[in-house]
mmCIF file with all atom_site columns, C-alpha atoms and ligand atoms in Angstrom:
data_model
loop_
_atom_site.group_PDB
_atom_site.id
_atom_site.type_symbol
_atom_site.label_atom_id
_atom_site.label_alt_id
_atom_site.label_comp_id
_atom_site.label_asym_id
_atom_site.label_entity_id
_atom_site.label_seq_id
_atom_site.pdbx_PDB_ins_code
_atom_site.Cartn_x
_atom_site.Cartn_y
_atom_site.Cartn_z
_atom_site.occupancy
_atom_site.B_iso_or_equiv
_atom_site.pdbx_formal_charge
_atom_site.auth_seq_id
_atom_site.auth_comp_id
_atom_site.auth_asym_id
_atom_site.auth_atom_id
_atom_site.pdbx_PDB_model_num
ATOM   1   C  CA  . MET B 1 1   ? -14.824 19.653  7.958  1.00 80.00 ? 42  MET B CA  1
ATOM   2   C  CA  . LYS B 1 2   ? -13.664 18.855  11.485 1.00 85.00 ? 43  LYS B CA  1
ATOM   3   C  CA  . HIS B 1 3   ? -11.341 15.853  12.050 1.00 93.00 ? 44  HIS B CA  1
ATOM   4   C  CA  . LEU B 1 4   ? -10.261 15.532  8.386  1.00 96.00 ? 45  LEU B CA  1
ATOM   5   C  CA  . PRO B 1 5   ? -8.069  14.060  7.085  1.00 97.00 ? 46  PRO B CA  1
ATOM   6   C  CA  . TYR B 1 6   ? -8.792  11.120  9.370  1.00 98.00 ? 47  TYR B CA  1
ATOM   7   C  CA  . PHE B 1 7   ? -6.490  8.074   9.360  1.00 97.00 ? 48  PHE B CA  1
ATOM   8   C  CA  . CYS B 1 8   ? -7.809  4.732   10.505 1.00 97.00 ? 49  CYS B CA  1
ATOM   9   C  CA  . ARG B 1 9   ? -6.863  1.091   10.352 1.00 97.00 ? 50  ARG B CA  1
ATOM   10  C  CA  . GLY B 1 10  ? -8.807  -2.015  11.390 1.00 97.00 ? 51  GLY B CA  1
ATOM   11  C  CA  . GLU B 1 11  ? -10.086 -5.479  10.558 1.00 97.00 ? 52  GLU B CA  1
ATOM   12  C  CA  . VAL B 1 12  ? -12.851 -5.996  7.996  1.00 98.00 ? 53  VAL B CA  1
ATOM   13  C  CA  . VAL B 1 13  ? -15.791 -7.733  9.683  1.00 97.00 ? 54  VAL B CA  1
ATOM   14  C  CA  . LYS B 1 14  ? -19.141 -9.143  8.541  1.00 95.00 ? 55  LYS B CA  1
ATOM   15  C  CA  . GLY B 1 15  ? -21.772 -6.427  8.210  1.00 91.00 ? 56  GLY B CA  1
ATOM   16  C  CA  . PHE B 1 16  ? -25.465 -6.855  8.737  1.00 81.00 ? 57  PHE B CA  1
ATOM   17  C  CA  . GLY B 1 17  ? -26.094 -8.292  5.294  1.00 74.00 ? 58  GLY B CA  1
ATOM   18  C  CA  . ARG B 1 18  ? -28.036 -5.393  3.904  1.00 73.00 ? 59  ARG B CA  1
ATOM   19  C  CA  . GLY B 1 19  ? -27.233 -6.735  0.483  1.00 69.00 ? 60  GLY B CA  1
ATOM   20  C  CA  . SER B 1 20  ? -24.809 -4.021  -0.576 1.00 82.00 ? 61  SER B CA  1
ATOM   21  C  CA  . LYS B 1 21  ? -22.977 -6.548  -2.709 1.00 82.00 ? 62  LYS B CA  1
ATOM   22  C  CA  . GLU B 1 22  ? -26.162 -7.481  -4.547 1.00 80.00 ? 63  GLU B CA  1
ATOM   23  C  CA  . LEU B 1 23  ? -26.480 -3.806  -5.483 1.00 84.00 ? 64  LEU B CA  1
ATOM   24  C  CA  . GLY B 1 24  ? -22.970 -3.968  -6.925 1.00 88.00 ? 65  GLY B CA  1
ATOM   25  C  CA  . ILE B 1 25  ? -21.687 -1.731  -4.134 1.00 93.00 ? 66  ILE B CA  1
ATOM   26  C  CA  . PRO B 1 26  ? -20.098 -3.937  -1.461 1.00 95.00 ? 67  PRO B CA  1
ATOM   27  C  CA  . THR B 1 27  ? -19.051 -2.073  1.687  1.00 96.00 ? 68  THR B CA  1
ATOM   28  C  CA  . ALA B 1 28  ? -16.260 -3.314  3.934  1.00 97.00 ? 69  ALA B CA  1
ATOM   29  C  CA  . ASN B 1 29  ? -17.413 -2.853  7.532  1.00 96.00 ? 70  ASN B CA  1
ATOM   30  C  CA  . PHE B 1 30  ? -15.173 -1.970  10.476 1.00 97.00 ? 71  PHE B CA  1
ATOM   31  C  CA  . SER B 1 31  ? -15.685 -3.640  13.852 1.00 95.00 ? 72  SER B CA  1
ATOM   32  C  CA  . GLU B 1 32  ? -17.557 -1.976  16.673 1.00 93.00 ? 73  GLU B CA  1
ATOM   33  C  CA  . GLN B 1 33  ? -14.263 -1.256  18.507 1.00 95.00 ? 74  GLN B CA  1
ATOM   34  C  CA  . VAL B 1 34  ? -12.827 0.617   15.521 1.00 97.00 ? 75  VAL B CA  1
ATOM   35  C  CA  . VAL B 1 35  ? -16.047 2.612   15.118 1.00 96.00 ? 76  VAL B CA  1
ATOM   36  C  CA  . GLU B 1 36  ? -15.965 3.468   18.853 1.00 95.00 ? 77  GLU B CA  1
ATOM   37  C  CA  . SER B 1 37  ? -12.477 4.917   18.367 1.00 96.00 ? 78  SER B CA  1
ATOM   38  C  CA  . PHE B 1 38  ? -13.840 7.547   15.941 1.00 96.00 ? 79  PHE B CA  1
ATOM   39  C  CA  . PRO B 1 39  ? -14.471 11.039  17.314 1.00 95.00 ? 80  PRO B CA  1
ATOM   40  C  CA  . SER B 1 40  ? -18.003 10.896  18.727 1.00 92.00 ? 81  SER B CA  1
ATOM   41  C  CA  . ASP B 1 41  ? -18.961 14.164  17.045 1.00 93.00 ? 82  ASP B CA  1
ATOM   42  C  CA  . ILE B 1 42  ? -17.896 13.155  13.530 1.00 94.00 ? 83  ILE B CA  1
ATOM   43  C  CA  . SER B 1 43  ? -20.836 13.827  11.182 1.00 94.00 ? 84  SER B CA  1
ATOM   44  C  CA  . THR B 1 44  ? -22.797 10.979  9.658  1.00 95.00 ? 85  THR B CA  1
ATOM   45  C  CA  . GLY B 1 45  ? -22.922 11.035  5.875  1.00 96.00 ? 86  GLY B CA  1
ATOM   46  C  CA  . ILE B 1 46  ? -20.916 10.139  2.806  1.00 97.00 ? 87  ILE B CA  1
ATOM   47  C  CA  . TYR B 1 47  ? -17.174 10.846  2.553  1.00 98.00 ? 88  TYR B CA  1
ATOM   48  C  CA  . PHE B 1 48  ? -14.393 10.182  0.027  1.00 98.00 ? 89  PHE B CA  1
ATOM   49  C  CA  . GLY B 1 49  ? -10.817 9.104   0.547  1.00 98.00 ? 90  GLY B CA  1
ATOM   50  C  CA  . TRP B 1 50  ? -8.137  6.485   -0.012 1.00 98.00 ? 91  TRP B CA  1
ATOM   51  C  CA  . ALA B 1 51  ? -8.118  2.837   1.051  1.00 98.00 ? 92  ALA B CA  1
ATOM   52  C  CA  . CYS B 1 52  ? -5.771  -0.108  1.040  1.00 98.00 ? 93  CYS B CA  1
ATOM   53  C  CA  . VAL B 1 53  ? -6.369  -3.773  1.939  1.00 98.00 ? 94  VAL B CA  1
ATOM   54  C  CA  . GLY B 1 54  ? -3.457  -5.451  3.751  1.00 95.00 ? 95  GLY B CA  1
ATOM   55  C  CA  . SER B 1 55  ? -0.302  -4.313  2.003  1.00 93.00 ? 96  SER B CA  1
ATOM   56  C  CA  . GLY B 1 56  ? -2.048  -3.974  -1.360 1.00 96.00 ? 97  GLY B CA  1
ATOM   57  C  CA  . ASN B 1 57  ? -2.413  -0.974  -3.653 1.00 97.00 ? 98  ASN B CA  1
ATOM   58  C  CA  . VAL B 1 58  ? -4.045  2.250   -2.543 1.00 98.00 ? 99  VAL B CA  1
ATOM   59  C  CA  . HIS B 1 59  ? -7.416  2.850   -4.233 1.00 98.00 ? 100 HIS B CA  1
ATOM   60  C  CA  . LYS B 1 60  ? -10.056 5.556   -4.232 1.00 98.00 ? 101 LYS B CA  1
ATOM   61  C  CA  . MET B 1 61  ? -13.008 4.951   -1.947 1.00 98.00 ? 102 MET B CA  1
ATOM   62  C  CA  . VAL B 1 62  ? -16.351 6.299   -0.795 1.00 98.00 ? 103 VAL B CA  1
ATOM   63  C  CA  . LEU B 1 63  ? -17.290 5.807   2.828  1.00 97.00 ? 104 LEU B CA  1
ATOM   64  C  CA  . SER B 1 64  ? -20.479 6.015   4.778  1.00 96.00 ? 105 SER B CA  1
ATOM   65  C  CA  . ILE B 1 65  ? -20.704 6.882   8.458  1.00 96.00 ? 106 ILE B CA  1
ATOM   66  C  CA  . GLY B 1 66  ? -24.255 6.035   9.399  1.00 93.00 ? 107 GLY B CA  1
ATOM   67  C  CA  . TRP B 1 67  ? -26.480 5.051   12.258 1.00 90.00 ? 108 TRP B CA  1
ATOM   68  C  CA  . ASN B 1 68  ? -26.298 1.325   12.888 1.00 80.00 ? 109 ASN B CA  1
ATOM   69  C  CA  . PRO B 1 69  ? -29.756 -0.313  12.638 1.00 74.00 ? 110 PRO B CA  1
ATOM   70  C  CA  . PHE B 1 70  ? -28.450 -3.327  14.563 1.00 73.00 ? 111 PHE B CA  1
ATOM   71  C  CA  . TYR B 1 71  ? -28.163 -1.118  17.676 1.00 76.00 ? 112 TYR B CA  1
ATOM   72  C  CA  . LYS B 1 72  ? -31.452 0.683   17.027 1.00 81.00 ? 113 LYS B CA  1
ATOM   73  C  CA  . ASN B 1 73  ? -29.474 3.621   15.646 1.00 85.00 ? 114 ASN B CA  1
ATOM   74  C  CA  . THR B 1 74  ? -27.703 4.382   18.944 1.00 88.00 ? 115 THR B CA  1
ATOM   75  C  CA  . LYS B 1 75  ? -24.275 3.454   17.569 1.00 89.00 ? 116 LYS B CA  1
ATOM   76  C  CA  . LYS B 1 76  ? -22.592 4.336   14.318 1.00 92.00 ? 117 LYS B CA  1
ATOM   77  C  CA  . SER B 1 77  ? -21.350 2.089   11.542 1.00 94.00 ? 118 SER B CA  1
ATOM   78  C  CA  . VAL B 1 78  ? -18.455 2.840   9.205  1.00 96.00 ? 119 VAL B CA  1
ATOM   79  C  CA  . GLU B 1 79  ? -18.496 1.194   5.774  1.00 96.00 ? 120 GLU B CA  1
ATOM   80  C  CA  . THR B 1 80  ? -15.989 1.616   2.944  1.00 97.00 ? 121 THR B CA  1
ATOM   81  C  CA  . HIS B 1 81  ? -16.722 0.948   -0.719 1.00 97.00 ? 122 HIS B CA  1
ATOM   82  C  CA  . ILE B 1 82  ? -13.391 0.677   -2.493 1.00 98.00 ? 123 ILE B CA  1
ATOM   83  C  CA  . ILE B 1 83  ? -13.502 1.812   -6.118 1.00 98.00 ? 124 ILE B CA  1
ATOM   84  C  CA  . HIS B 1 84  ? -11.745 -1.256  -7.455 1.00 98.00 ? 125 HIS B CA  1
ATOM   85  C  CA  . ASN B 1 85  ? -12.760 -4.720  -8.619 1.00 97.00 ? 126 ASN B CA  1
ATOM   86  C  CA  . PHE B 1 86  ? -11.458 -7.327  -6.186 1.00 97.00 ? 127 PHE B CA  1
ATOM   87  C  CA  . LYS B 1 87  ? -11.355 -10.946 -7.297 1.00 96.00 ? 128 LYS B CA  1
ATOM   88  C  CA  . GLU B 1 88  ? -12.206 -12.184 -3.812 1.00 96.00 ? 129 GLU B CA  1
ATOM   89  C  CA  . ASP B 1 89  ? -13.734 -11.046 -0.552 1.00 96.00 ? 130 ASP B CA  1
ATOM   90  C  CA  . PHE B 1 90  ? -11.297 -9.855  2.105  1.00 97.00 ? 131 PHE B CA  1
ATOM   91  C  CA  . TYR B 1 91  ? -13.043 -10.441 5.420  1.00 97.00 ? 132 TYR B CA  1
ATOM   92  C  CA  . GLY B 1 92  ? -10.499 -10.596 8.261  1.00 97.00 ? 133 GLY B CA  1
ATOM   93  C  CA  . GLU B 1 93  ? -7.935  -8.466  6.411  1.00 97.00 ? 134 GLU B CA  1
ATOM   94  C  CA  . ILE B 1 94  ? -6.654  -5.138  7.712  1.00 97.00 ? 135 ILE B CA  1
ATOM   95  C  CA  . LEU B 1 95  ? -8.190  -2.176  5.925  1.00 98.00 ? 136 LEU B CA  1
ATOM   96  C  CA  . SER B 1 96  ? -6.311  1.126   6.087  1.00 98.00 ? 137 SER B CA  1
ATOM   97  C  CA  . ILE B 1 97  ? -8.147  4.286   5.127  1.00 98.00 ? 138 ILE B CA  1
ATOM   98  C  CA  . VAL B 1 98  ? -7.708  8.010   5.083  1.00 98.00 ? 139 VAL B CA  1
ATOM   99  C  CA  . ILE B 1 99  ? -10.939 9.956   5.020  1.00 98.00 ? 140 ILE B CA  1
ATOM   100 C  CA  . VAL B 1 100 ? -10.202 13.041  2.955  1.00 98.00 ? 141 VAL B CA  1
ATOM   101 C  CA  . GLY B 1 101 ? -13.435 14.975  2.407  1.00 98.00 ? 142 GLY B CA  1
ATOM   102 C  CA  . TYR B 1 102 ? -17.169 15.107  2.928  1.00 98.00 ? 143 TYR B CA  1
ATOM   103 C  CA  . ILE B 1 103 ? -19.694 14.651  0.100  1.00 98.00 ? 144 ILE B CA  1
ATOM   104 C  CA  . ARG B 1 104 ? -23.181 14.844  1.626  1.00 96.00 ? 145 ARG B CA  1
ATOM   105 C  CA  . PRO B 1 105 ? -25.333 14.012  4.636  1.00 95.00 ? 146 PRO B CA  1
ATOM   106 C  CA  . GLU B 1 106 ? -27.158 10.705  5.063  1.00 91.00 ? 147 GLU B CA  1
ATOM   107 C  CA  . ARG B 1 107 ? -30.590 10.607  3.522  1.00 89.00 ? 148 ARG B CA  1
ATOM   108 C  CA  . ASN B 1 108 ? -33.430 8.243   2.716  1.00 87.00 ? 149 ASN B CA  1
ATOM   109 C  CA  . PHE B 1 109 ? -34.438 7.356   -0.814 1.00 90.00 ? 150 PHE B CA  1
ATOM   110 C  CA  . ASP B 1 110 ? -37.871 6.564   -2.248 1.00 90.00 ? 151 ASP B CA  1
ATOM   111 C  CA  . SER B 1 111 ? -36.625 3.690   -4.366 1.00 90.00 ? 152 SER B CA  1
ATOM   112 C  CA  . LEU B 1 112 ? -33.693 1.368   -4.828 1.00 88.00 ? 153 LEU B CA  1
ATOM   113 C  CA  . GLU B 1 113 ? -33.005 2.986   -8.207 1.00 91.00 ? 154 GLU B CA  1
ATOM   114 C  CA  . ALA B 1 114 ? -32.773 6.420   -6.568 1.00 92.00 ? 155 ALA B CA  1
ATOM   115 C  CA  . LEU B 1 115 ? -30.382 5.043   -3.919 1.00 90.00 ? 156 LEU B CA  1
ATOM   116 C  CA  . ILE B 1 116 ? -28.165 3.364   -6.499 1.00 92.00 ? 157 ILE B CA  1
ATOM   117 C  CA  . SER B 1 117 ? -28.001 6.437   -8.714 1.00 94.00 ? 158 SER B CA  1
ATOM   118 C  CA  . ALA B 1 118 ? -27.106 8.637   -5.711 1.00 95.00 ? 159 ALA B CA  1
ATOM   119 C  CA  . ILE B 1 119 ? -24.272 6.254   -4.839 1.00 95.00 ? 160 ILE B CA  1
ATOM   120 C  CA  . GLN B 1 120 ? -23.076 6.285   -8.450 1.00 96.00 ? 161 GLN B CA  1
ATOM   121 C  CA  . GLU B 1 121 ? -22.975 10.084  -8.265 1.00 97.00 ? 162 GLU B CA  1
ATOM   122 C  CA  . ASP B 1 122 ? -21.058 9.892   -4.966 1.00 97.00 ? 163 ASP B CA  1
ATOM   123 C  CA  . ILE B 1 123 ? -18.527 7.612   -6.657 1.00 98.00 ? 164 ILE B CA  1
ATOM   124 C  CA  . GLU B 1 124 ? -18.087 10.021  -9.582 1.00 98.00 ? 165 GLU B CA  1
ATOM   125 C  CA  . GLU B 1 125 ? -17.696 12.939  -7.168 1.00 98.00 ? 166 GLU B CA  1
ATOM   126 C  CA  . ALA B 1 126 ? -15.101 10.979  -5.156 1.00 98.00 ? 167 ALA B CA  1
ATOM   127 C  CA  . LYS B 1 127 ? -13.127 10.152  -8.314 1.00 98.00 ? 168 LYS B CA  1
ATOM   128 C  CA  . ARG B 1 128 ? -13.061 13.828  -9.387 1.00 98.00 ? 169 ARG B CA  1
ATOM   129 C  CA  . GLN B 1 129 ? -12.164 15.177  -5.953 1.00 98.00 ? 170 GLN B CA  1
ATOM   130 C  CA  . LEU B 1 130 ? -9.380  12.652  -5.400 1.00 98.00 ? 171 LEU B CA  1
ATOM   131 C  CA  . ASP B 1 131 ? -7.672  13.668  -8.656 1.00 98.00 ? 172 ASP B CA  1
ATOM   132 C  CA  . LEU B 1 132 ? -7.090  17.174  -7.262 1.00 98.00 ? 173 LEU B CA  1
ATOM   133 C  CA  . PRO B 1 133 ? -3.402  17.592  -6.309 1.00 97.00 ? 174 PRO B CA  1
ATOM   134 C  CA  . GLU B 1 134 ? -4.209  18.433  -2.675 1.00 96.00 ? 175 GLU B CA  1
ATOM   135 C  CA  . HIS B 1 135 ? -6.123  15.149  -2.309 1.00 97.00 ? 176 HIS B CA  1
ATOM   136 C  CA  . LEU B 1 136 ? -3.886  13.028  -4.535 1.00 97.00 ? 177 LEU B CA  1
ATOM   137 C  CA  . LYS B 1 137 ? -0.924  13.665  -2.247 1.00 96.00 ? 178 LYS B CA  1
ATOM   138 C  CA  . LEU B 1 138 ? -2.570  11.703  0.597  1.00 97.00 ? 179 LEU B CA  1
ATOM   139 C  CA  . LYS B 1 139 ? -2.451  8.593   -1.582 1.00 97.00 ? 180 LYS B CA  1
ATOM   140 C  CA  . GLU B 1 140 ? 1.331   8.623   -1.152 1.00 95.00 ? 181 GLU B CA  1
ATOM   141 C  CA  . ASP B 1 141 ? 1.157   9.136   2.601  1.00 95.00 ? 182 ASP B CA  1
ATOM   142 C  CA  . ASN B 1 142 ? 3.532   7.048   4.715  1.00 94.00 ? 183 ASN B CA  1
ATOM   143 C  CA  . PHE B 1 143 ? 0.507   5.804   6.639  1.00 96.00 ? 184 PHE B CA  1
ATOM   144 C  CA  . PHE B 1 144 ? -0.087  3.297   3.839  1.00 95.00 ? 185 PHE B CA  1
ATOM   145 C  CA  . HIS B 1 145 ? 3.457   1.964   4.100  1.00 86.00 ? 186 HIS B CA  1
ATOM   146 C  CA  . LEU B 1 146 ? 3.602   1.358   7.839  1.00 66.00 ? 187 LEU B CA  1
ATOM   147 C  CA  . PRO B 1 147 ? 3.689   -2.210  9.128  1.00 63.00 ? 188 PRO B CA  1
ATOM   148 C  CA  . GLU B 1 148 ? 0.238   -3.743  9.449  1.00 52.00 ? 189 GLU B CA  1
ATOM   149 C  CA  . GLY B 1 149 ? -1.533  -3.671  12.758 1.00 52.00 ? 190 GLY B CA  1
ATOM   150 C  CA  . LYS B 1 150 ? -0.254  -0.307  13.919 1.00 54.00 ? 191 LYS B CA  1
ATOM   151 C  CA  . ILE B 1 151 ? -3.195  1.914   14.716 1.00 56.00 ? 192 ILE B CA  1
ATOM   152 C  CA  . VAL B 1 152 ? -2.409  5.479   13.769 1.00 57.00 ? 193 VAL B CA  1
ATOM   153 C  CA  . ASN B 1 153 ? -5.249  7.919   14.114 1.00 57.00 ? 194 ASN B CA  1
ATOM   154 C  CA  . ASN B 1 154 ? -5.072  11.614  13.447 1.00 47.00 ? 195 ASN B CA  1
ATOM   155 C  CA  . HIS B 1 155 ? -1.533  11.128  12.328 1.00 48.00 ? 196 HIS B CA  1
HETATM 156 P  P1  . ADP A 2 .   ? -21.379 -7.135  4.661  1.00 69.28 ? 418 ADP A P1  1
HETATM 157 O  O1  . ADP A 2 .   ? -22.800 -6.882  5.100  1.00 69.28 ? 418 ADP A O1  1
HETATM 158 O  O2  . ADP A 2 .   ? -20.777 -8.375  5.284  1.00 69.28 ? 418 ADP A O2  1
HETATM 159 O  O3  . ADP A 2 .   ? -20.512 -5.927  4.872  1.00 69.28 ? 418 ADP A O3  1
HETATM 160 P  P2  . ADP A 2 .   ? -21.379 -6.474  1.818  1.00 69.28 ? 418 ADP A P2  1
HETATM 161 O  O4  . ADP A 2 .   ? -22.439 -6.900  0.845  1.00 69.28 ? 418 ADP A O4  1
HETATM 162 O  O5  . ADP A 2 .   ? -21.354 -5.024  2.215  1.00 69.28 ? 418 ADP A O5  1
HETATM 163 O  O6  . ADP A 2 .   ? -21.464 -7.436  3.082  1.00 69.28 ? 418 ADP A O6  1
HETATM 164 O  O7  . ADP A 2 .   ? -19.968 -6.902  1.172  1.00 69.28 ? 418 ADP A O7  1
HETATM 165 C  C1  . ADP A 2 .   ? -18.790 -6.501  1.826  1.00 69.28 ? 418 ADP A C1  1
HETATM 166 C  C2  . ADP A 2 .   ? -17.606 -7.379  1.552  1.00 69.28 ? 418 ADP A C2  1
HETATM 167 O  O8  . ADP A 2 .   ? -17.360 -7.492  0.154  1.00 69.28 ? 418 ADP A O8  1
HETATM 168 C  C3  . ADP A 2 .   ? -16.332 -6.789  2.129  1.00 69.28 ? 418 ADP A C3  1
HETATM 169 O  O9  . ADP A 2 .   ? -16.168 -7.127  3.513  1.00 69.28 ? 418 ADP A O9  1
HETATM 170 C  C4  . ADP A 2 .   ? -15.237 -7.390  1.250  1.00 69.28 ? 418 ADP A C4  1
HETATM 171 O  O10 . ADP A 2 .   ? -14.784 -8.611  1.802  1.00 69.28 ? 418 ADP A O10 1
HETATM 172 C  C5  . ADP A 2 .   ? -15.953 -7.641  -0.080 1.00 69.28 ? 418 ADP A C5  1
HETATM 173 N  N1  . ADP A 2 .   ? -15.619 -6.685  -1.154 1.00 69.28 ? 418 ADP A N1  1
HETATM 174 C  C6  . ADP A 2 .   ? -15.329 -7.078  -2.432 1.00 69.28 ? 418 ADP A C6  1
HETATM 175 N  N2  . ADP A 2 .   ? -15.080 -6.008  -3.211 1.00 69.28 ? 418 ADP A N2  1
HETATM 176 C  C7  . ADP A 2 .   ? -15.186 -4.902  -2.424 1.00 69.28 ? 418 ADP A C7  1
HETATM 177 C  C8  . ADP A 2 .   ? -15.020 -3.488  -2.676 1.00 69.28 ? 418 ADP A C8  1
HETATM 178 N  N3  . ADP A 2 .   ? -14.707 -3.029  -3.898 1.00 69.28 ? 418 ADP A N3  1
HETATM 179 N  N4  . ADP A 2 .   ? -15.205 -2.633  -1.636 1.00 69.28 ? 418 ADP A N4  1
HETATM 180 C  C9  . ADP A 2 .   ? -15.532 -3.118  -0.409 1.00 69.28 ? 418 ADP A C9  1
HETATM 181 N  N5  . ADP A 2 .   ? -15.710 -4.434  -0.114 1.00 69.28 ? 418 ADP A N5  1
HETATM 182 C  C10 . ADP A 2 .   ? -15.542 -5.333  -1.106 1.00 69.28 ? 418 ADP A C10 1
HETATM 183 MG MG1 . MG  A 3 .   ? -21.015 -3.953  4.182  1.00 69.28 ? 419 MG  A MG1 1
#
């Protein structure tokens, strides 16, 4: 897929309260400015990769690039679900991610159960993919060890 791997760093902001956390799948949202810095032709859909909050450990993640309902679907939103149990929220922290691969396009679901089970499958797929040596090596990338605040896209 075009543009991958894609490196990105930015502050975690409040989303539009779609209740992701209530579903057990909180998604850390990037600000509008960070989303604007993405290539405009990057496909919407579900991706997998690596993520790190502040100078913390690097964890597996699934990420959605979707159309932002707040802007009547004229702008995109980028939301990262980190596959790790955090004790506390981390709004305002710097989230560093590398988007490694694509899982599937965006789609609508008939029920909440169907949505949740699709996300669970995405998470399992991400875990499997990220264990492959070619994907595992990005976990050790220097990008995750750079001083905070430096924006490094496309490496
Ligand atoms: P919002 O609409 O504000 O994005 P969410 O319900 O999507 O609300 O929850 C996102 C917030 O939950 C993140 O900004 C972060 O502070 C917190 N959070 C806790 N655990 C995780 C996790 N594993 N992955 C992503 N965000 C998490
Ligand atoms: Mg969110």
